[in-house]
Short mmCIF file of C-alpha atoms in Angstrom, two decimals:
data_model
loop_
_atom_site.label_atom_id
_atom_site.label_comp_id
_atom_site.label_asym_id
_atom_site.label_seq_id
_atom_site.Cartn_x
_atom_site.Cartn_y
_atom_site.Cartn_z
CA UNK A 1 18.94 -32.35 2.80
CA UNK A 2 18.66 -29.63 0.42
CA UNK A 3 21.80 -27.79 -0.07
CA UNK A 4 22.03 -26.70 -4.61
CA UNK A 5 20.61 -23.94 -4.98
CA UNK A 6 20.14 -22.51 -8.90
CA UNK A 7 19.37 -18.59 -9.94
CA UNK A 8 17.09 -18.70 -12.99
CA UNK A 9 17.70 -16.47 -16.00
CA UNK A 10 15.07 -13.84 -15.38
CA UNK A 11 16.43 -13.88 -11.57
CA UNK A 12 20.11 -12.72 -12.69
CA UNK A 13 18.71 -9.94 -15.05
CA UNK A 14 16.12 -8.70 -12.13
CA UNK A 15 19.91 -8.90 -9.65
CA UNK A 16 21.31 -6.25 -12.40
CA UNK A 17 19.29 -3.77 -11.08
CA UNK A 18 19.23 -4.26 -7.70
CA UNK A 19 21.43 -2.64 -4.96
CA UNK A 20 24.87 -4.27 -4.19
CA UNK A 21 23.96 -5.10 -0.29
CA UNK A 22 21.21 -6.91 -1.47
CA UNK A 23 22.56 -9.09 -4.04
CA UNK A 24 25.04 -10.11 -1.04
CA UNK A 25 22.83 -11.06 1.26
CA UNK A 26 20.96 -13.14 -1.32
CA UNK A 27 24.12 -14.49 -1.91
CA UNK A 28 25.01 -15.17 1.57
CA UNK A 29 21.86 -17.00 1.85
CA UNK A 30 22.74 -19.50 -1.26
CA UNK A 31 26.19 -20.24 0.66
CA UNK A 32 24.31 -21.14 3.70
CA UNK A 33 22.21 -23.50 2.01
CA UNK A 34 25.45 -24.94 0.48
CA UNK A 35 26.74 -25.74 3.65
CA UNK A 36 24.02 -26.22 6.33
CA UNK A 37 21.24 -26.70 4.19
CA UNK A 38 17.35 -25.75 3.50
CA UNK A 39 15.96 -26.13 6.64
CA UNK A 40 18.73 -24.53 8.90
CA UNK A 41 18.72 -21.28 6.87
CA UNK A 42 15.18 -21.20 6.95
CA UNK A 43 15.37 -21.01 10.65
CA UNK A 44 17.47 -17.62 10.67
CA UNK A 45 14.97 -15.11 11.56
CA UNK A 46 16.39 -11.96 9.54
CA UNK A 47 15.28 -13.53 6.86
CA UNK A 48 11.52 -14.18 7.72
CA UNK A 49 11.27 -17.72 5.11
CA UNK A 50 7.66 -18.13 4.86
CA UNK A 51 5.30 -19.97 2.10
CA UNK A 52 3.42 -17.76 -0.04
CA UNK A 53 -0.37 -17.83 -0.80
CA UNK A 54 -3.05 -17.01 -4.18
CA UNK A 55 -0.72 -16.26 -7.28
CA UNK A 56 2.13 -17.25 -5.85
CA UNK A 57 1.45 -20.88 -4.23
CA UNK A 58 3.88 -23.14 -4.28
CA UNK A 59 6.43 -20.85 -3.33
CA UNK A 60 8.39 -19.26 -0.91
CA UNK A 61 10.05 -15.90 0.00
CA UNK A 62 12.61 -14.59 1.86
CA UNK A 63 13.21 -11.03 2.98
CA UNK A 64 16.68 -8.78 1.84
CA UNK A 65 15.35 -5.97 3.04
CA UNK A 66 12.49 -3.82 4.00
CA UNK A 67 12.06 -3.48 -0.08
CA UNK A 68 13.56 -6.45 -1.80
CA UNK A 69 11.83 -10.03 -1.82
CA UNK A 70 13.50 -13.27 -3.45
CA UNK A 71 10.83 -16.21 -4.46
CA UNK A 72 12.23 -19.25 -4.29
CA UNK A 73 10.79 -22.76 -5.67
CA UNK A 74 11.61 -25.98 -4.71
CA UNK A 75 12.14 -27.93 -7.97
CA UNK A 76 11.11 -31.51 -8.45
CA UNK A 77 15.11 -32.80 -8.34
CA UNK A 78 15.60 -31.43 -5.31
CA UNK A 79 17.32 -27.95 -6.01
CA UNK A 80 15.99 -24.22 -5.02
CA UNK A 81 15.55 -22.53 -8.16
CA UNK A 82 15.55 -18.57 -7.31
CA UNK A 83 12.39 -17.39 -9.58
CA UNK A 84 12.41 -13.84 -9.27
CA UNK A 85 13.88 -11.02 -6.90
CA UNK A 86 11.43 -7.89 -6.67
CA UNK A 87 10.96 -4.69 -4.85
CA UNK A 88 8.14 -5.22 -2.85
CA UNK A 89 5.75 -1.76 -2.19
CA UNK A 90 2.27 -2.03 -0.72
CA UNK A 91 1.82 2.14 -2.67
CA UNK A 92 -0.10 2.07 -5.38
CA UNK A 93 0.49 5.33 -7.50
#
């Protein structure tokens, strides 16, 4: 069971910048990987955990919000290794 979960370098720096009700729910997520594990917090709808395709294969995402993603790898020792949290918008201007 999967439960350490890491926040890479470039993650933290991207969390700087991004609203305070999103950084908690990403953290809320981490603590319910600590204690229930991977697959039981993948299971919890609001957060719509799905595997990612093309650039990104290989890993995951979960939704903060309408406008935040947080990608997610699962490294080779076990751990979830946050690799980037983004605002996600389909405009192109």
């Amino acid at each position: 069971m999967i439960t350490d979960v890491r926040i890479s370098a470039r993650a933290q720096k991207q969390l700087r910048k991004v609203p305070a009700h999103v950084v908690g729910k990403l953290y809320v997520w981490v603590e319910l990987v600590a204690t229930d594990g991977l697959e039981e917090a993948r299971k919890i709808p609001g957060y719509h955990d799905e595997p990612l395709r093309g650039d990104r294969a290989g890993q995951r995402s979960i939704r903060l919000n309408r406008a935040y993603r947080a990608f997610y790898s699962i490294m080779s020792d076990g751990t979830v290794e946050f690799v980037s949290v983004e605002e996600v918008n389909k405009h192109e201007y």
